[in-house]
XYZ file of C-alpha atoms in Angstrom:
629
model
C 117.615 120.998 69.370
C 117.196 119.375 65.904
C 115.883 121.617 62.835
C 113.775 119.946 60.168
C 114.858 121.328 56.766
C 111.769 120.540 54.800
C 109.309 122.276 57.080
C 111.841 124.558 58.855
C 110.335 123.279 62.147
C 112.457 122.774 65.215
C 112.443 119.822 67.665
C 113.153 120.651 71.253
C 113.619 118.284 74.309
C 112.127 119.904 77.322
C 112.234 118.195 80.611
C 109.829 118.968 83.800
C 111.522 118.738 87.215
C 110.437 119.824 90.539
C 109.199 118.522 94.043
C 106.631 115.996 94.418
C 103.239 117.010 94.381
C 103.622 120.413 92.564
C 101.723 119.718 89.443
C 104.419 118.237 87.206
C 102.408 115.433 85.902
C 99.379 117.731 85.573
C 101.393 120.155 83.423
C 102.747 117.084 81.409
C 99.131 115.764 80.546
C 97.824 118.979 79.472
C 100.872 119.643 77.149
C 101.030 116.238 75.642
C 97.146 115.455 75.993
C 98.266 112.263 77.664
C 96.774 110.637 80.717
C 99.889 109.941 82.773
C 98.360 109.547 86.287
C 98.110 112.587 88.541
C 97.677 112.293 92.209
C 97.457 114.840 95.175
C 99.849 112.947 97.208
C 103.824 112.829 97.002
C 105.992 110.504 94.912
C 103.233 109.660 92.291
C 105.429 110.059 89.221
C 108.107 107.376 89.810
C 109.548 106.934 86.206
C 110.333 108.845 83.077
C 107.133 109.626 81.180
C 107.681 111.141 77.576
C 105.192 112.928 75.212
C 105.002 115.457 72.549
C 103.142 118.536 71.900
C 103.067 121.002 68.939
C 103.874 124.736 69.628
C 103.242 126.854 66.578
C 105.435 125.242 63.905
C 107.749 123.568 66.544
C 107.644 119.939 68.062
C 108.398 119.751 71.857
C 109.371 116.457 73.294
C 108.183 116.582 77.105
C 109.949 114.393 79.635
C 108.290 114.225 82.989
C 111.125 113.667 85.492
C 110.364 111.695 88.940
C 109.723 114.260 91.927
C 112.518 114.820 94.151
C 113.191 117.182 97.081
C 116.793 117.400 96.565
C 119.628 116.511 93.964
C 121.287 114.484 96.819
C 118.688 111.915 97.344
C 119.489 108.283 97.759
C 116.030 107.045 96.346
C 116.494 105.115 93.111
C 113.788 107.110 91.393
C 114.808 110.492 92.473
C 118.422 109.654 91.377
C 117.168 109.395 87.766
C 116.204 113.132 87.877
C 119.520 114.103 89.465
C 121.361 112.099 86.538
C 119.231 113.514 84.102
C 119.880 117.240 85.308
C 123.679 116.690 85.678
C 123.808 115.163 82.170
C 121.840 118.164 80.794
C 120.025 115.928 78.293
C 117.480 118.406 77.424
C 117.504 121.709 75.441
C 115.537 123.560 78.274
C 114.594 122.608 81.704
C 111.249 123.753 83.362
C 111.387 123.662 87.047
C 107.715 123.473 88.337
C 107.242 124.767 92.023
C 104.066 125.285 93.913
C 103.634 129.049 94.382
C 101.777 128.260 97.766
C 105.159 126.828 98.872
C 107.563 128.785 96.917
C 109.898 129.117 99.855
C 110.126 125.375 100.396
C 110.273 124.502 96.741
C 113.247 126.891 95.986
C 115.818 124.799 97.571
C 115.704 122.297 94.776
C 115.616 125.179 92.173
C 118.891 126.578 93.481
C 120.539 123.210 93.682
C 119.580 122.854 89.940
C 120.905 126.310 89.068
C 124.482 125.461 90.347
C 124.548 122.794 87.502
C 122.547 124.488 84.657
C 120.812 127.767 83.592
C 119.047 126.425 80.581
C 115.913 126.762 82.674
C 112.624 128.306 83.315
C 110.803 128.580 86.753
C 107.148 127.735 86.390
C 105.108 128.906 89.402
C 102.271 126.840 89.262
C 98.843 126.978 91.210
C 99.011 130.940 90.915
C 95.407 131.100 91.015
C 95.341 129.381 94.249
C 98.061 131.725 95.556
C 96.478 134.822 94.579
C 93.290 133.376 96.411
C 95.254 133.466 99.365
C 96.686 136.743 98.865
C 100.113 135.390 98.148
C 101.496 137.804 95.391
C 104.841 137.388 93.800
C 107.088 139.939 92.088
C 108.014 137.830 88.925
C 110.612 140.368 87.682
C 112.353 140.528 91.227
C 112.292 136.848 91.546
C 113.612 136.590 87.871
C 116.412 138.883 88.622
C 117.385 137.120 91.914
C 117.487 133.731 90.210
C 118.938 134.754 86.836
C 116.219 132.851 84.978
C 113.062 133.769 83.556
C 109.942 133.146 85.763
C 106.311 132.456 84.479
C 103.194 131.978 86.681
C 100.748 129.287 85.411
C 97.787 127.324 86.644
C 98.041 123.829 85.155
C 94.624 122.809 86.066
C 92.739 125.806 84.419
C 95.278 125.928 81.525
C 96.418 129.591 82.350
C 99.480 131.089 80.768
C 100.893 127.760 79.292
C 101.407 129.201 75.647
C 103.530 131.990 77.407
C 105.347 129.083 79.445
C 106.295 127.352 76.224
C 107.153 130.693 74.543
C 109.329 131.299 77.315
C 110.990 127.902 77.247
C 111.679 127.937 73.508
C 113.353 131.443 73.870
C 115.509 130.035 76.420
C 116.658 127.112 74.164
C 117.190 129.452 71.393
C 119.112 131.757 73.554
C 116.812 134.691 72.883
C 116.326 134.985 76.527
C 119.644 135.379 78.187
C 120.177 133.509 81.546
C 123.059 134.050 83.954
C 124.653 132.364 86.812
C 124.578 133.840 90.367
C 127.727 134.370 91.829
C 126.722 133.381 95.032
C 125.734 129.859 93.621
C 129.231 129.434 92.010
C 130.893 130.245 95.156
C 128.869 127.737 97.229
C 129.531 125.194 94.296
C 133.391 126.021 94.198
C 133.554 125.917 98.010
C 133.204 121.886 97.838
C 130.887 122.076 100.936
C 129.543 118.766 102.560
C 125.739 118.179 101.729
C 124.790 119.607 104.988
C 126.733 122.731 104.807
C 125.831 123.539 101.334
C 122.107 122.990 102.341
C 122.459 125.754 105.039
C 124.214 128.131 102.698
C 121.330 127.356 100.038
C 118.632 127.910 102.534
C 120.208 131.323 103.666
C 120.316 132.420 99.985
C 116.679 131.085 99.483
C 115.509 132.623 102.456
C 116.912 136.238 101.108
C 115.382 135.726 97.687
C 111.894 135.039 99.095
C 112.093 138.071 101.222
C 112.373 140.314 98.190
C 110.123 138.384 95.838
C 107.042 137.748 97.659
C 105.071 141.130 97.836
C 102.531 140.164 100.478
C 101.706 136.884 102.025
C 99.097 135.053 104.462
C 99.969 132.055 106.097
C 100.417 129.562 103.139
C 98.680 126.760 104.898
C 95.101 128.001 105.093
C 93.151 128.048 108.174
C 90.614 125.650 106.510
C 93.452 123.100 106.265
C 94.493 123.549 109.615
C 90.832 122.899 110.944
C 90.547 119.913 108.892
C 93.890 118.403 109.895
C 92.973 118.922 113.632
C 90.229 116.350 112.816
C 91.698 114.033 110.064
C 95.238 113.829 111.519
C 94.339 113.855 115.212
C 95.846 110.909 117.307
C 92.340 110.449 118.734
C 89.910 110.719 115.690
C 92.455 110.402 112.692
C 92.488 106.502 112.397
C 88.725 105.914 113.377
C 87.974 108.445 110.558
C 90.174 106.429 108.017
C 88.502 103.033 109.191
C 85.070 104.749 108.665
C 85.937 106.282 105.161
C 86.965 102.847 103.955
C 84.266 100.904 105.617
C 81.928 103.200 103.617
C 83.929 102.512 100.448
C 83.784 99.109 100.973
C 80.074 98.889 101.648
C 79.352 100.929 98.603
C 81.716 98.522 96.342
C 80.286 95.376 97.821
C 76.629 96.083 97.666
C 76.550 98.761 94.961
C 78.006 96.264 92.678
C 75.436 93.482 93.262
C 72.650 94.626 90.580
C 75.127 95.521 88.073
C 76.925 92.291 88.208
C 73.563 90.506 87.995
C 72.681 92.490 84.912
C 76.050 91.742 83.241
C 75.712 88.038 84.180
C 72.297 87.888 82.418
C 73.924 89.644 79.535
C 76.774 87.330 79.038
C 74.337 84.249 79.494
C 72.242 85.661 76.716
C 75.348 86.498 74.451
C 76.441 82.825 75.239
C 73.186 81.410 74.258
C 72.883 83.221 71.034
C 76.435 82.486 69.994
C 75.680 78.809 70.251
C 72.684 79.311 68.086
C 74.869 80.985 65.446
C 77.551 78.529 65.667
C 75.389 75.576 65.716
C 73.675 76.966 62.160
C 77.331 77.017 60.892
C 77.558 73.454 61.399
C 80.651 73.453 63.609
C 81.513 70.533 65.659
C 79.746 70.477 69.207
C 83.107 70.234 70.931
C 84.460 73.261 69.222
C 81.277 75.162 69.835
C 81.383 74.129 73.756
C 84.879 75.207 74.040
C 84.146 78.677 72.801
C 80.827 79.248 74.376
C 80.771 77.123 77.645
C 84.766 77.284 78.107
C 86.096 80.843 76.929
C 83.031 83.093 76.533
C 81.471 81.721 79.839
C 84.583 82.293 81.941
C 85.238 85.829 80.356
C 81.586 86.730 81.058
C 81.807 85.589 84.814
C 85.296 87.574 85.025
C 83.774 90.842 83.577
C 80.499 90.540 85.493
C 82.112 89.879 88.827
C 85.091 92.374 88.238
C 83.839 95.389 86.421
C 81.087 96.723 88.733
C 83.138 96.601 91.873
C 86.120 98.162 90.045
C 83.855 101.116 88.568
C 82.877 101.758 92.194
C 86.141 101.325 94.061
C 88.759 102.960 91.709
C 86.837 106.342 91.254
C 86.010 106.554 94.926
C 89.775 105.857 95.666
C 90.687 108.539 93.158
C 88.701 111.000 94.545
C 90.309 110.606 98.076
C 93.566 110.825 96.442
C 92.589 114.129 94.532
C 91.139 115.546 97.413
C 94.575 115.340 99.496
C 93.201 113.003 102.021
C 95.416 109.754 101.133
C 98.713 111.590 102.570
C 96.927 112.163 105.736
C 96.441 108.402 105.915
C 99.862 107.745 105.508
C 100.637 110.245 108.022
C 98.104 108.791 110.617
C 99.390 105.253 110.106
C 103.195 106.067 110.045
C 103.486 105.418 113.749
C 102.029 101.745 113.434
C 104.044 100.914 110.327
C 107.400 102.104 112.005
C 106.997 99.423 114.441
C 106.938 97.008 111.524
C 110.176 98.584 110.217
C 108.933 100.628 107.211
C 106.952 103.871 106.905
C 103.511 105.053 106.327
C 103.788 105.148 102.642
C 103.270 101.257 102.657
C 99.642 102.017 103.657
C 99.019 103.696 100.527
C 100.173 100.790 98.554
C 98.108 98.431 100.681
C 95.001 100.457 100.043
C 95.711 100.372 96.384
C 95.820 96.439 96.745
C 92.051 96.508 97.794
C 91.402 97.739 94.306
C 93.864 95.261 92.585
C 97.132 93.753 93.853
C 98.840 94.480 90.415
C 98.149 98.238 90.874
C 99.153 97.813 94.457
C 102.557 96.300 93.418
C 103.286 98.965 91.059
C 102.641 101.467 93.519
C 105.457 100.079 95.874
C 107.606 102.273 93.475
C 107.111 105.115 95.861
C 108.989 103.417 98.656
C 112.527 104.833 98.976
C 114.612 101.951 99.824
C 114.770 98.818 97.700
C 114.073 96.550 100.756
C 111.026 98.794 101.597
C 109.928 98.388 98.110
C 110.546 94.460 98.175
C 108.595 94.255 101.312
C 105.654 96.236 99.791
C 105.613 93.998 96.750
C 105.910 90.578 98.720
C 102.994 91.523 101.163
C 100.783 93.245 98.884
C 98.585 90.170 97.567
C 97.983 89.757 101.657
C 95.485 92.478 100.877
C 92.162 91.012 99.259
C 91.456 92.622 95.881
C 87.925 93.424 94.490
C 88.279 90.202 92.647
C 88.110 88.295 96.066
C 85.413 90.672 97.579
C 82.452 88.936 96.040
C 83.376 85.488 97.432
C 84.217 86.816 100.730
C 80.815 88.491 100.939
C 78.851 85.399 99.746
C 80.472 83.168 102.121
C 80.229 85.659 104.948
C 76.540 85.837 104.285
C 76.231 82.149 104.606
C 78.063 82.228 107.983
C 76.897 85.155 109.708
C 73.763 86.414 108.094
C 71.783 83.353 106.712
C 68.562 84.274 108.552
C 68.830 88.020 108.638
C 66.893 90.168 106.248
C 66.756 93.795 104.828
C 69.357 96.239 105.680
C 70.611 94.558 108.760
C 71.997 91.762 106.493
C 74.016 94.348 104.727
C 75.268 95.859 107.949
C 76.446 92.478 109.425
C 78.220 91.400 106.242
C 79.803 94.732 106.082
C 81.093 94.639 109.590
C 82.378 90.880 109.046
C 84.081 92.067 106.010
C 85.756 95.006 107.638
C 86.815 92.339 110.445
C 88.413 90.240 107.770
C 90.250 93.183 106.520
C 91.432 93.917 109.990
C 92.752 90.438 109.940
C 94.437 91.009 106.567
C 95.970 94.142 107.880
C 97.504 92.690 111.042
C 98.811 89.750 109.220
C 100.487 92.042 106.743
C 102.114 94.093 109.505
C 103.289 90.923 111.293
C 104.821 89.527 108.021
C 106.174 92.979 107.201
C 107.896 93.240 110.945
C 109.544 89.621 110.264
C 110.690 90.587 106.731
C 112.280 94.037 107.951
C 113.936 92.355 110.551
C 115.354 89.291 108.643
C 116.231 89.054 105.229
C 115.083 92.480 104.134
C 116.356 94.600 107.115
C 115.529 98.256 106.878
C 117.811 100.822 108.569
C 115.746 103.976 108.333
C 111.993 103.871 107.803
C 111.688 107.767 108.091
C 110.408 109.588 105.080
C 109.540 113.092 103.953
C 105.821 113.371 103.245
C 104.494 116.840 102.126
C 100.817 117.175 103.328
C 99.045 119.085 100.205
C 96.384 121.606 100.641
C 92.824 120.136 100.429
C 91.366 120.532 96.981
C 87.913 120.099 95.597
C 88.277 117.269 93.066
C 87.524 117.547 89.547
C 84.804 114.771 89.797
C 84.183 114.003 86.213
C 87.895 114.388 85.049
C 89.038 112.108 87.946
C 86.429 109.400 87.567
C 87.207 109.353 83.888
C 90.976 109.075 84.427
C 90.423 106.323 86.941
C 88.199 104.398 84.561
C 90.786 104.691 81.749
C 93.968 104.173 83.802
C 92.869 101.742 86.386
C 89.737 100.027 85.472
C 90.355 99.236 81.953
C 93.810 98.389 82.692
C 92.730 95.675 85.356
C 89.863 94.348 83.304
C 92.048 94.165 79.889
C 94.655 91.983 81.829
C 92.067 89.567 83.559
C 90.180 89.271 80.338
C 93.316 88.224 78.413
C 94.286 85.628 80.839
C 90.795 84.311 81.149
C 90.707 83.351 77.760
C 93.208 80.532 77.944
C 91.859 79.724 81.345
C 88.464 79.250 80.119
C 89.768 76.868 77.505
C 91.731 74.779 80.022
C 89.065 74.604 82.533
C 86.865 73.262 79.835
C 89.410 70.553 78.992
C 89.874 69.500 82.454
C 86.296 69.411 83.100
C 85.016 67.540 80.008
C 87.876 65.053 79.311
C 87.671 62.152 81.426
C 89.820 59.304 83.061
C 87.753 56.450 83.216
C 84.359 57.457 84.610
C 85.693 60.548 86.293
C 86.607 64.009 84.654
C 90.274 64.908 84.658
C 89.531 67.851 87.214
C 87.703 65.603 89.508
C 90.647 62.971 89.368
C 92.882 66.057 90.218
C 90.633 67.191 93.189
C 90.523 63.484 94.476
C 94.226 63.491 94.480
C 94.248 66.703 96.657
C 91.793 65.769 98.836
C 93.940 64.377 101.935
C 95.951 67.694 101.914
C 92.841 69.788 101.569
C 91.213 67.816 104.653
C 94.521 68.117 106.410
C 94.033 72.059 106.609
C 90.509 72.366 106.836
C 89.241 72.382 103.401
C 89.295 69.704 100.449
C 90.546 68.813 97.332
C 87.957 70.506 95.334
C 88.680 73.917 97.272
C 92.255 73.229 96.415
C 92.013 72.365 92.727
C 89.730 75.476 92.232
C 92.217 77.944 93.802
C 94.971 76.386 91.375
C 92.653 76.715 88.313
C 91.700 80.245 89.632
C 95.279 81.379 89.192
C 94.275 83.297 86.161
C 91.536 85.263 88.122
C 90.274 85.185 91.535
C 86.778 85.686 90.535
C 86.404 82.331 89.130
C 87.285 80.242 92.285
C 83.780 79.780 93.607
C 82.245 79.092 89.943
C 84.834 76.512 89.540
C 84.034 74.800 92.791
C 80.309 74.846 91.733
C 81.183 73.460 88.473
C 83.022 70.474 90.093
C 80.420 69.709 92.558
C 77.393 69.993 89.861
C 79.401 68.127 87.212
C 78.355 70.491 84.396
C 81.366 70.772 82.692
C 81.162 74.597 82.743
C 81.456 77.324 85.106
C 78.345 77.243 87.254
C 76.754 80.162 89.273
C 74.178 80.178 92.054
C 71.034 81.825 91.803
C 70.370 82.376 95.567
C 72.349 82.068 98.640
C 70.115 79.269 99.978
C 70.740 77.346 96.811
C 74.555 77.994 97.458
C 74.265 76.721 100.797
C 72.361 73.602 100.188
C 75.082 72.842 97.589
C 77.967 73.282 99.822
C 76.387 71.418 102.754
C 75.546 68.497 100.527
C 79.437 68.317 99.535
C 80.584 68.302 103.274
C 80.880 71.832 104.033
C 81.061 72.728 107.612
C 81.374 75.971 109.711
C 85.049 74.968 109.870
C 85.251 74.601 106.154
C 83.872 77.921 105.634
C 85.958 79.623 107.859
C 89.202 78.258 106.480
C 87.940 79.093 103.081
C 87.455 82.526 103.839
C 91.006 82.750 105.368
C 92.482 81.005 102.427
C 90.803 83.253 99.955
C 92.399 86.087 101.833
C 95.843 84.078 101.994
C 96.844 82.494 98.813
C 99.047 82.905 95.833
C 98.578 86.091 93.768
C 96.791 85.741 90.478
C 98.806 85.613 87.193
C 98.470 89.341 86.547
C 99.976 90.211 89.848
C 102.684 87.783 89.588
C 103.478 89.055 85.854
C 103.705 92.536 87.437
C 105.973 91.410 90.374
C 108.162 89.876 87.797
C 108.242 93.155 85.787
C 108.913 95.243 88.714
C 111.479 93.120 90.315
C 113.013 91.618 87.392
C 113.577 88.564 89.493
C 112.198 84.758 89.270
C 113.425 84.415 93.190
C 111.263 87.355 94.371
C 108.242 86.318 92.044
C 108.533 82.796 93.506
C 108.718 84.144 97.184
C 105.711 86.315 96.609
C 103.768 83.224 95.576
C 105.117 81.174 98.459
C 104.853 83.758 101.193
C 100.887 84.190 101.281
C 100.405 80.537 100.502
C 102.308 79.235 103.409
C 100.638 81.837 105.526
C 97.166 80.777 104.540
C 97.940 77.130 105.049
C 99.318 77.713 108.477
C 96.227 79.947 109.471
C 93.702 77.239 107.974
C 95.473 74.403 109.938
C 95.282 76.478 113.256
C 91.659 77.215 112.693
C 90.895 73.334 112.215
C 93.170 72.295 115.142
C 91.300 74.663 117.440
C 87.951 73.651 116.172
C 88.899 70.051 116.748
C 89.464 70.767 120.635
C 86.471 72.971 120.894
C 83.944 70.771 118.853
């Protein structure tokens, strides 16, 4: 605690600790007015988050510690919490528990009280507990633990001022706390972790017995009925597939019209900018670089990326907030165990569908270092929303050229879902290989708490997902597309002899491209599309048309004619689909991988691994086709 002489205000350091999924980050956001992401599934907070709030005349520095089930955890993130608590680097510690699961959450509370009494017990979700007839005797619980107890609802801003008043009073020692003799005895006996846990559980059960006035089954009848459907061995996985089939369909086809509008707007802005720059008597080359190079590239990235992101991320966030995502991990855990990891990896894979960079950051929830690395290395096997428009366009040409109406959408959605199954299968195979070779995993089990189903706060959830995910992904893509647009323009408009630099590069790579069922233009386009996957197909069209700027197609029939005129066959299209799914990650994802691993070696491997898999699969398709055709 620091006191400022000029204002007589005090500065307190307040830490938040607790099990995963008890509402710590929600409380943190409300107190600090920040938007640290909160989700209705375990392990979401994986690093220290700091913020400040003003309470009366005082300044409170709030520290949101990673959620943990035990101070004896071996997880890298959870050990941060343990170290912070043991070092007592705070003026007061607020232990946040879920009132609905008081008995389960109190074990961590007792472990903490063995080391510090500068604490306040915060019973979150008191409103939900009362609705289920779970009534707590706060005075008795406080007496049993030796620390003050405050019931709140972080989501509804209930009793937050009382919580802060109590926390400040504990920090100032105006509220006296005391150590339990039973805890002192357990601590001084130097018991093993197992024996200590047994003794703490006995103490916890006795405390709960005297503190809960009345209770019903904390896991509601509604939750049990829903879980019989959503976590059933028979219906669980099919329903997961159905949910995400609907999400992908809405993402893919709901984005068409907005993308077209944004594309027209971009073209209009580029045209007007050309007129303005021309009137300023600037050189034609400079004008072309700015408009045909940078602005056209940025405009294409925004028009292709933004609409799908605005649909996928909010829908994903709503599933997360409702409590359904943990059920997906539970359903898929049996499958992932065969691959040597646990079901949490499915969550990071699903995040990768929105953005591989987000999926890579999501791998922090994996407990062991090797499992985390496996998740990072394989996340780019999942096609992000930047690749979906390309997959949809080529799938439409291959499988729905002569189909019209709603059936065309249905067929393309089925094809897209099939491609995602291929992606999922390859990811599992590579994961299985890695977990049994260089990144061996010994124990893939995990503790995963299934939260109660909740009605999402729709407006707030959509707003947060747009602010945290959509803007983050889009801003990164725009930043890298600016220099990419300039480079693409230079390569397309500077010539060596009678050919542009990009055409010469394409010709150089053509033998290798043909060898794996593609061609030099496609390989060149993927290389130049490294900053953003959205511009791969426009680069291909630019090279074919020789326009010197990113080109777009006005209809699928026009695209089909252009591709066929440049030697595309069914085999080329199939190989292109596979290579779109399996190639090196984009620049944003690579930067994120390096940031997460702090290793050039793992970053390079994350580039080579999907690239090698893509090359092998394309060659197999070409070789198989040569025997059939």
